[in-house]
Coordinates of C-alpha atoms in Angstrom, one line a residue:
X271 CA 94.0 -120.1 -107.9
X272 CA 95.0 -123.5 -107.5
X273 CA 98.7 -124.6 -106.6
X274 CA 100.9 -126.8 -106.7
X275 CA 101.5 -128.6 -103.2
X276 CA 104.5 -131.2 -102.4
X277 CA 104.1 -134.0 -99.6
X278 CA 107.5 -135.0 -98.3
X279 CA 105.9 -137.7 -96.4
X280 CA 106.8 -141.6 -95.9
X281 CA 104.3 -144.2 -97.3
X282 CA 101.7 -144.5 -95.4
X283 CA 98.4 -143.4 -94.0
X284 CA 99.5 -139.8 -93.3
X285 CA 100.8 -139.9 -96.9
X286 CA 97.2 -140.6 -98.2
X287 CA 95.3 -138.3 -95.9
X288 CA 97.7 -135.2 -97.6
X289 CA 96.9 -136.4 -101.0
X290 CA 93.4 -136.1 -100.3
X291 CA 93.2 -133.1 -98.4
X292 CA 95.3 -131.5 -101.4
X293 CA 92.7 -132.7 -104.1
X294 CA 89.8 -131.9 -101.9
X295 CA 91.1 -128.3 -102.3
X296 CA 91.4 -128.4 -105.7
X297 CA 95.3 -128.7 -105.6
X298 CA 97.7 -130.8 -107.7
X299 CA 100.1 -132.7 -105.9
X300 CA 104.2 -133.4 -106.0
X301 CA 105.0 -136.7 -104.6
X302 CA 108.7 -136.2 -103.2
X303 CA 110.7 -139.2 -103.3
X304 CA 112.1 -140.1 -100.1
X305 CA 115.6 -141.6 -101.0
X306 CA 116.1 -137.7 -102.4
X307 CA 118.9 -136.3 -100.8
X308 CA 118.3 -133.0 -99.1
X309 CA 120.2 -131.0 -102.0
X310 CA 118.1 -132.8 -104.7
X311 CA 114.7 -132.8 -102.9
X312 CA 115.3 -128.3 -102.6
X313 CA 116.3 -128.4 -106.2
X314 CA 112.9 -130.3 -107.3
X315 CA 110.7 -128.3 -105.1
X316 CA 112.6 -125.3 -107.1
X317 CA 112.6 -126.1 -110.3
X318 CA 108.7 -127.2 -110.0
X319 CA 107.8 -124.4 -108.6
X320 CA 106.0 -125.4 -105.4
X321 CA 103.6 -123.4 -103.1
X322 CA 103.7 -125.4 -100.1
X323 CA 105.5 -128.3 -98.6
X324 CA 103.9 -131.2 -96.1
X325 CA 106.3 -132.5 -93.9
X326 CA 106.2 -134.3 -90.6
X327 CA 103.3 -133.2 -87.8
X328 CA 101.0 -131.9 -91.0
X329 CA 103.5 -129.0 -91.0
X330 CA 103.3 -126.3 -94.1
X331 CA 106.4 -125.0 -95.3
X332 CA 105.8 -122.0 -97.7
X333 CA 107.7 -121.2 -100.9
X334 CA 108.5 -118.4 -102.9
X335 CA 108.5 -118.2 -107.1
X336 CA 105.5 -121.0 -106.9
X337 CA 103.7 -121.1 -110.1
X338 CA 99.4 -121.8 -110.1
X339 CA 98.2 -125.7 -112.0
X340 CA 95.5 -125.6 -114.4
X341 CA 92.1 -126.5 -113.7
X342 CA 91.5 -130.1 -114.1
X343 CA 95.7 -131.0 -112.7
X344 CA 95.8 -133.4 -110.2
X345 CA 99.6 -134.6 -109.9
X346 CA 103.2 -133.5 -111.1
X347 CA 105.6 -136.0 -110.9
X348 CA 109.4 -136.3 -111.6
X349 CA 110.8 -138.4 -114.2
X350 CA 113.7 -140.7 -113.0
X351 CA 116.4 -138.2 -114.2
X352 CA 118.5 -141.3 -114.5
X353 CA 120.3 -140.0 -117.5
X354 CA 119.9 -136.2 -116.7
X355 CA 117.7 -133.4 -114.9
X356 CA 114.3 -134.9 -114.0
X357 CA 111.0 -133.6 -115.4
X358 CA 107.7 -132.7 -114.0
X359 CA 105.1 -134.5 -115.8
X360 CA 101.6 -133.2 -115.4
X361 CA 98.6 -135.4 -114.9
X362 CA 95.2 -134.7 -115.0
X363 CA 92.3 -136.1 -112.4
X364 CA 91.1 -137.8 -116.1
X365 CA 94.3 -139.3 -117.1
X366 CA 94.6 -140.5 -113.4
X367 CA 91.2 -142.1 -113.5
X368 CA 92.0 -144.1 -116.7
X369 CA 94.7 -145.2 -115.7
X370 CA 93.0 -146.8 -112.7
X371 CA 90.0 -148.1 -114.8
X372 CA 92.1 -149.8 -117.4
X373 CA 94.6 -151.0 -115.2
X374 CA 91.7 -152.1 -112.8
X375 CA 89.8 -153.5 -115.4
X376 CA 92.9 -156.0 -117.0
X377 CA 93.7 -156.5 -112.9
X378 CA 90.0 -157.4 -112.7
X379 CA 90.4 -155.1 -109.5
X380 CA 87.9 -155.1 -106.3
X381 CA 87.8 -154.2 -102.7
X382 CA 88.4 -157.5 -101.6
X383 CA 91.8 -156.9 -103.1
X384 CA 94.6 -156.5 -100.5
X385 CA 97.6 -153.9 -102.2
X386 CA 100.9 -154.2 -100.6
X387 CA 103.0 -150.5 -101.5
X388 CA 106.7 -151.1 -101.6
X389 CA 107.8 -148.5 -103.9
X390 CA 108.6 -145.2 -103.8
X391 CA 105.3 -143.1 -104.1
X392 CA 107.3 -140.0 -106.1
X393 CA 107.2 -142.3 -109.1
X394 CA 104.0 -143.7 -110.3
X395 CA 104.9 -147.2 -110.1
X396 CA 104.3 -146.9 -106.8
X397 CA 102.0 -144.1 -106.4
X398 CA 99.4 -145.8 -108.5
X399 CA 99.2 -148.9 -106.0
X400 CA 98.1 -146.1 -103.5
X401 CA 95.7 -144.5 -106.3
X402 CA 94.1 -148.1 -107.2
X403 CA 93.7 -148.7 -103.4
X404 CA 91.8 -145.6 -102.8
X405 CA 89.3 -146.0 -105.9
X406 CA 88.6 -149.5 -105.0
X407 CA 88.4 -149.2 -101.6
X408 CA 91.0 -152.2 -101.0
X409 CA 92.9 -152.7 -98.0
X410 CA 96.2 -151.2 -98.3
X411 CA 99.3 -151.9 -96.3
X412 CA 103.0 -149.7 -96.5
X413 CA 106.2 -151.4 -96.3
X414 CA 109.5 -149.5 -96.6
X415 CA 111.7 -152.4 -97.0
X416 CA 111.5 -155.3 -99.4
X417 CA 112.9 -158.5 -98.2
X418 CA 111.4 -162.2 -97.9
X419 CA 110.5 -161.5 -94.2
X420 CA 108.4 -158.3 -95.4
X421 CA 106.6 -160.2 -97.6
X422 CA 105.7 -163.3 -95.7
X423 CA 104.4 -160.9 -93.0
X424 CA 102.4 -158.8 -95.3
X425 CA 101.2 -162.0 -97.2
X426 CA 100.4 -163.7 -93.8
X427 CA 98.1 -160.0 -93.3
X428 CA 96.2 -161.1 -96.7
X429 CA 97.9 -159.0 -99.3
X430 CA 97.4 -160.3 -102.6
X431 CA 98.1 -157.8 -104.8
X432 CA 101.7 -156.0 -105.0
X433 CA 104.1 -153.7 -107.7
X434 CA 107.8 -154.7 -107.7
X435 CA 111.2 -153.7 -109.7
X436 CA 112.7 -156.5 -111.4
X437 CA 115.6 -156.4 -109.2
X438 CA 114.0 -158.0 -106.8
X439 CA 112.4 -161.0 -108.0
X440 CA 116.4 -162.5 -107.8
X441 CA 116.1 -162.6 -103.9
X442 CA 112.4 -163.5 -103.3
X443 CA 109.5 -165.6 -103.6
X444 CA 106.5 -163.7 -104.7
X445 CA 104.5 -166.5 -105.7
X446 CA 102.0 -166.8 -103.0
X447 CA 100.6 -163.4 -104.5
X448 CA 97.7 -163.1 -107.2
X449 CA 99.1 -160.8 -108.9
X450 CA 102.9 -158.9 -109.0
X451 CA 103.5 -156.0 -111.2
X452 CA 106.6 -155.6 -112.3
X453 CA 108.0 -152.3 -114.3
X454 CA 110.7 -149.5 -114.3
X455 CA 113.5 -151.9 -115.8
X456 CA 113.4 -154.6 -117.8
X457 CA 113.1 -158.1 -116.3
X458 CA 115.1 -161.2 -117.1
X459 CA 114.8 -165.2 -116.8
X460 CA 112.0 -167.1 -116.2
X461 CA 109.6 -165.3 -114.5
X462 CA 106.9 -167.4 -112.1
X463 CA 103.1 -167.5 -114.1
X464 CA 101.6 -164.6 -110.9
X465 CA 104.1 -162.4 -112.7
X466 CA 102.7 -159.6 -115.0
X467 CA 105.7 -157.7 -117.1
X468 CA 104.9 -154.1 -117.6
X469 CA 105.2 -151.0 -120.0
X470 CA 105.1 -147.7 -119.6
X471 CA 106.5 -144.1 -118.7
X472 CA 105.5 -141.4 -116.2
X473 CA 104.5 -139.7 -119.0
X474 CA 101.1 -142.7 -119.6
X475 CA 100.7 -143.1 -115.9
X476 CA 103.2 -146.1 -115.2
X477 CA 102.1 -149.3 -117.5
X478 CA 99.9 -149.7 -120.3
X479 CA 101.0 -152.3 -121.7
X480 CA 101.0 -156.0 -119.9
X481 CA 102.7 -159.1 -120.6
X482 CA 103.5 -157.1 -124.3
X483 CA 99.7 -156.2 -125.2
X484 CA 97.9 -153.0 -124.6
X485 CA 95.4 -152.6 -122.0
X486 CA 92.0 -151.7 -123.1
X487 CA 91.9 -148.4 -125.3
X488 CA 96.0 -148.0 -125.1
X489 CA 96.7 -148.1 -129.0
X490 CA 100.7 -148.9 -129.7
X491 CA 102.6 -148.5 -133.5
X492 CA 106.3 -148.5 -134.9
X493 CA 107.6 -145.4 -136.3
X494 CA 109.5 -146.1 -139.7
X495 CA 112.5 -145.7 -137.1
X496 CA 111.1 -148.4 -135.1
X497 CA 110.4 -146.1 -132.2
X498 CA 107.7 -147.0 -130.1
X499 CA 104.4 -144.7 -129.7
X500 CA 101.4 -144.7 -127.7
X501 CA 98.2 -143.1 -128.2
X502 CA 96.0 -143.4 -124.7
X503 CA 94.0 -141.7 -122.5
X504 CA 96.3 -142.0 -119.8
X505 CA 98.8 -139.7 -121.5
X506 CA 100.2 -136.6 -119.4
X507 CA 98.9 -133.3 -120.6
X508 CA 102.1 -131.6 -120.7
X509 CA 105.5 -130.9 -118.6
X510 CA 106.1 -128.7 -115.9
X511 CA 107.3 -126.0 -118.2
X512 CA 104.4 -125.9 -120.3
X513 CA 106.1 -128.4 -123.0
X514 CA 104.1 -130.6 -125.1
X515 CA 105.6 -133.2 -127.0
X516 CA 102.4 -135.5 -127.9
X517 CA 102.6 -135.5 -131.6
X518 CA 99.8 -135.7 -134.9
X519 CA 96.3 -136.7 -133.4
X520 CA 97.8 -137.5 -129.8
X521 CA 100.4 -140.1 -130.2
X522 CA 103.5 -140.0 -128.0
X523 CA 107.0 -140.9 -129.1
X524 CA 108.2 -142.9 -126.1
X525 CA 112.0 -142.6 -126.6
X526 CA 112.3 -146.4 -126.4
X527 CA 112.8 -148.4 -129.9
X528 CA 111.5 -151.7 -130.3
X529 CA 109.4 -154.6 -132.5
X530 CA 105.5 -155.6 -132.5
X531 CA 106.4 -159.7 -132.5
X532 CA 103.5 -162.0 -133.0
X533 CA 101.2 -159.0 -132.2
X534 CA 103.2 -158.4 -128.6
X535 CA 105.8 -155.5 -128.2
X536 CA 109.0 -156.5 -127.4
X537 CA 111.3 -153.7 -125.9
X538 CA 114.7 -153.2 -127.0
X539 CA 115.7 -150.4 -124.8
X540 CA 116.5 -146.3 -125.2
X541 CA 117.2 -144.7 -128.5
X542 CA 120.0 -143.5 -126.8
X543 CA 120.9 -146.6 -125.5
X544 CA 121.9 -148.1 -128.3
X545 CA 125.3 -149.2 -128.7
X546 CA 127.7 -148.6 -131.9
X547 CA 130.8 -150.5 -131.8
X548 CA 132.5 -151.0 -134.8
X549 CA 130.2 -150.2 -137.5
X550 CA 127.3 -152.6 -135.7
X551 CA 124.6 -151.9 -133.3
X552 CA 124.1 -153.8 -129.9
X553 CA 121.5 -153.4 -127.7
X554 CA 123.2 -153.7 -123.6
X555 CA 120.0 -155.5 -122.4
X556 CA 120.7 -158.7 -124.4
X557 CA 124.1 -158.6 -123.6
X558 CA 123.3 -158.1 -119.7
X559 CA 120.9 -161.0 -120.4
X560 CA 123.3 -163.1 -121.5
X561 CA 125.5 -161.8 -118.8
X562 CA 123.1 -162.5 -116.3
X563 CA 122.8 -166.5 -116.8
X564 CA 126.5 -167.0 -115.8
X565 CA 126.4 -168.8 -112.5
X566 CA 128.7 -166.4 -111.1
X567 CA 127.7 -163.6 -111.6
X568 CA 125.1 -161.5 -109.3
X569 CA 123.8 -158.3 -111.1
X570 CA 125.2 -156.7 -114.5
X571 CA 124.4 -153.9 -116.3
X572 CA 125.9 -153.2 -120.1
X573 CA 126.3 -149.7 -121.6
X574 CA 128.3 -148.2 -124.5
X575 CA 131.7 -146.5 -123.5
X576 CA 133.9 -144.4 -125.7
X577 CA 136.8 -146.1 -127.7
X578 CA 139.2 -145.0 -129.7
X579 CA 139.1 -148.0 -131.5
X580 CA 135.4 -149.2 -131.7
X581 CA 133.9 -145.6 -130.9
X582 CA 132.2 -147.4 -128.5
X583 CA 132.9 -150.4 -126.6
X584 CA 130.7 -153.0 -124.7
X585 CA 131.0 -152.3 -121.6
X586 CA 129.6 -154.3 -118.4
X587 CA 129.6 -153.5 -114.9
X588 CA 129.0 -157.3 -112.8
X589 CA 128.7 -158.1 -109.2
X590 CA 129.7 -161.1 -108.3
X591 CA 128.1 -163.5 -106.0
X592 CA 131.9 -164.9 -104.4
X593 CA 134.1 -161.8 -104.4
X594 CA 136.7 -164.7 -104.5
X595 CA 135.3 -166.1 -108.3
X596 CA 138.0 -166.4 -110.9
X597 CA 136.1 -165.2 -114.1
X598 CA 138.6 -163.6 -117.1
X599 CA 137.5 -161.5 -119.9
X600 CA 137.4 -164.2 -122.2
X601 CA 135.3 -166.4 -120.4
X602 CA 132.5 -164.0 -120.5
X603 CA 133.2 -163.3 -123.8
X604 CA 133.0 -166.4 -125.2
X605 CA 129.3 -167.0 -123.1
X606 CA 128.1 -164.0 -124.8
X607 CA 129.1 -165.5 -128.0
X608 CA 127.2 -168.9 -127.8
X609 CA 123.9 -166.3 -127.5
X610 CA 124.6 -163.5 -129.5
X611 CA 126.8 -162.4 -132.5
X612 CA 130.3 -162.1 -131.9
X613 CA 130.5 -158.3 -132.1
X614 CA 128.3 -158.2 -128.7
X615 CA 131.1 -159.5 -126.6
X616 CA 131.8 -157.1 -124.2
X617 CA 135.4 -155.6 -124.9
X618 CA 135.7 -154.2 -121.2
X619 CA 134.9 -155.5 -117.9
X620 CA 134.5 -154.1 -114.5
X621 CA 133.6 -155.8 -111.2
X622 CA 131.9 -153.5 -108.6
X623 CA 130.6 -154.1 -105.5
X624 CA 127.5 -153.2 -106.3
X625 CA 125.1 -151.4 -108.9
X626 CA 124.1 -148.3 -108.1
X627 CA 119.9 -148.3 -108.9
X628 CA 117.3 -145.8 -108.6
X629 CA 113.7 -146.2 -106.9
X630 CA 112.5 -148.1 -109.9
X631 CA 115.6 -150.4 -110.3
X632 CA 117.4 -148.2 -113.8
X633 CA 121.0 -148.1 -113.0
X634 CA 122.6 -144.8 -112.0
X635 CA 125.7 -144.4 -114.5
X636 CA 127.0 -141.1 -113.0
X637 CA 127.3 -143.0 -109.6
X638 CA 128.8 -145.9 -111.3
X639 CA 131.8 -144.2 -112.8
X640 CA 132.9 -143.2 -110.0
X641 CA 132.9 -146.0 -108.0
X642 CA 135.7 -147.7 -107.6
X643 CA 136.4 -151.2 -110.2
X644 CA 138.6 -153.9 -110.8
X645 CA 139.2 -154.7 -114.6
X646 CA 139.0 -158.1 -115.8
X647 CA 141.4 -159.0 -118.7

């Protein structure tokens, strides 16, 4: 019978010698995220159903309820639950190994290559760095901390190749590497040419589609409610709970609505996402990207709040990079307007210390709200 075994292990080698010693076995494998808080990490292994548990000094902790993985499963792996509970997505050894040959192939991936893991490996931004380290026996080096001193170390060691969150990109210089992947949020401003922009879920093994085109055998359309699907053989085979919500002949509704422009998909952000104030629709990452080239202002994130008035209002959240800055209402306001139509003006404004962000960079509204703001008027 094969199970299902967690490693609650920090990157690095020990990390990878678990991972193989599970598959050997013929094992699937939960990757626990290791900015989990206790309480969270015993509800996952819970609600997932796990046999064992790695920890520190190889050491097996033992569950009860488990539940057996299907011949052929190699990996569950929790959604970013940033909007809600997270799900275990199951992966099979094939969908794993076409991810790694598509993403290999655009990459032009060898074992001269030199990865550089930065990213939580319980989400498979991350994870796959490990995954196309260990098929193409390329050097791989684990940092736990991104700043511009970790990277001039680990470029100075020969990495070349590394996987980021846009978030980061505003405080670094990443261009000494071939190649940086960037996913999990969307990124904004001028990005340097080493750069490669990418989309995908955990449900198609991280990113399948680079720089807005599809990697070899990834097909993408738009639904009549401009929804975006994917049809690839990188797709999960089902959830946790036995779910599967692939639709006719293997397409996936990703959730996410967007346009096919010039050929290229451009993203517009979660069908739940989508902001009605007033009769109009507004989508918060153009407004956060208009946001965003304000000198003044450090990080920004734009959601929909409700309003009596509007039924919802635009609503940012901005850090600033002077605490001190004098910035009114209306001065954003009237930025947003020389980009965008009026109606995308944000009506409220809060300044926060900082942005709450998960692993992969999304913003964590339920921490938000309950931090504590200052209103701009």
């Amino acid at each position: 019978m094969r199970e299902l075994i967690a490693i609650d292990l920090p990157p690095g080698p020990d990390f990878v010698i678990a991972l193989n010693e599970i598959w050997n076995n013929g094992d699937a494998v939960l990757p626990i995220d290791q900015r989990l808080p206790r309480v969270a990490r015993e509800e996952l292994l819970k609600q997932l159903k796990v046999k064992e548990v790695i920890t520190s000094n190889n050491e097996r902790l033992h569950l009860d309820n488990s539940q057996p993985v299907e011949d052929g499963d190699a990996l569950v792996i929790a959604t970013s639950g940033s909007t809600g509970t997270p799900k275990g997505v199951v992966h099979t050894h094939e969908s794993i190994n076409s991810a790694i040959q598509i993403t290999g192939t655009r990459l032009n991936c060898s074992s001269d290559d030199h990865w550089l893991a930065c990213l939580s490996l319980g989400h498979v931004g991350g994870l796959s760095v490990v995954l196309r380290a260990m098929s193409y026996k390329s050097k791989l080096s684990f940092v736990d901390h991104i700043d511009q001193d970790s990277i001039d170390t680990a470029l100075k060691s020969g990495a070349t190749m590394t996987s980021l969150v846009p978030t980061v990109l505003q405080s670094v210089d990443v261009r000494q590497f071939r190649t940086v992947l960037i996913g999990g949020a969307q990124a904004s401003g001028e990005l340097p040419p080493n750069v490669v922009t990418t989309y995908g879920l955990t449900e198609t093994m991280g990113g399948v589609i680079y720089n807005g085109t599809p990697l070899d055998q990834v097909e993408i359309r738009i639904s009549a409610e401009t929804e975006i699907q994917i049809k690839s053989p990188t797709l999960f085979r089902c959830y946790r709970d036995s779910t599967d919500t692939k639709i006719t002949s293997g397409w996936f509704n990703t959730g996410d609505l967007g346009e096919l422009v010039g050929g290229k998909l451009k993203v517009h952000g979660r069908k739940d996402e989508l902001i009605n104030t007033g009769g109009y629709k507004v989508w918060p990452s153009s407004v956060a990207t208009s946001i965003q080239q304000i000198d003044q202002v450090s990080d920004v994130v734009v959601a929909g709040t409700p309003d009596d008035k509007w039924g919802s209002a635009v609503t940012a959240w901005i850090v600033l990079k002077k605490p001190a800055t004098t910035l009114k209402l209306e001065d954003i306001r009237q930025h947003v307007k020389t980009t965008l139509p009026d109606y995308c003006a944000p009506q409220k404004i809060y300044i926060v210390a900082e942005i709450p962000r998960s692993a992969l960079g999304k913003p964590k509204f339920v921490e938000l709200n309950k931090m504590v703001t200052t209103q701009l008027s």
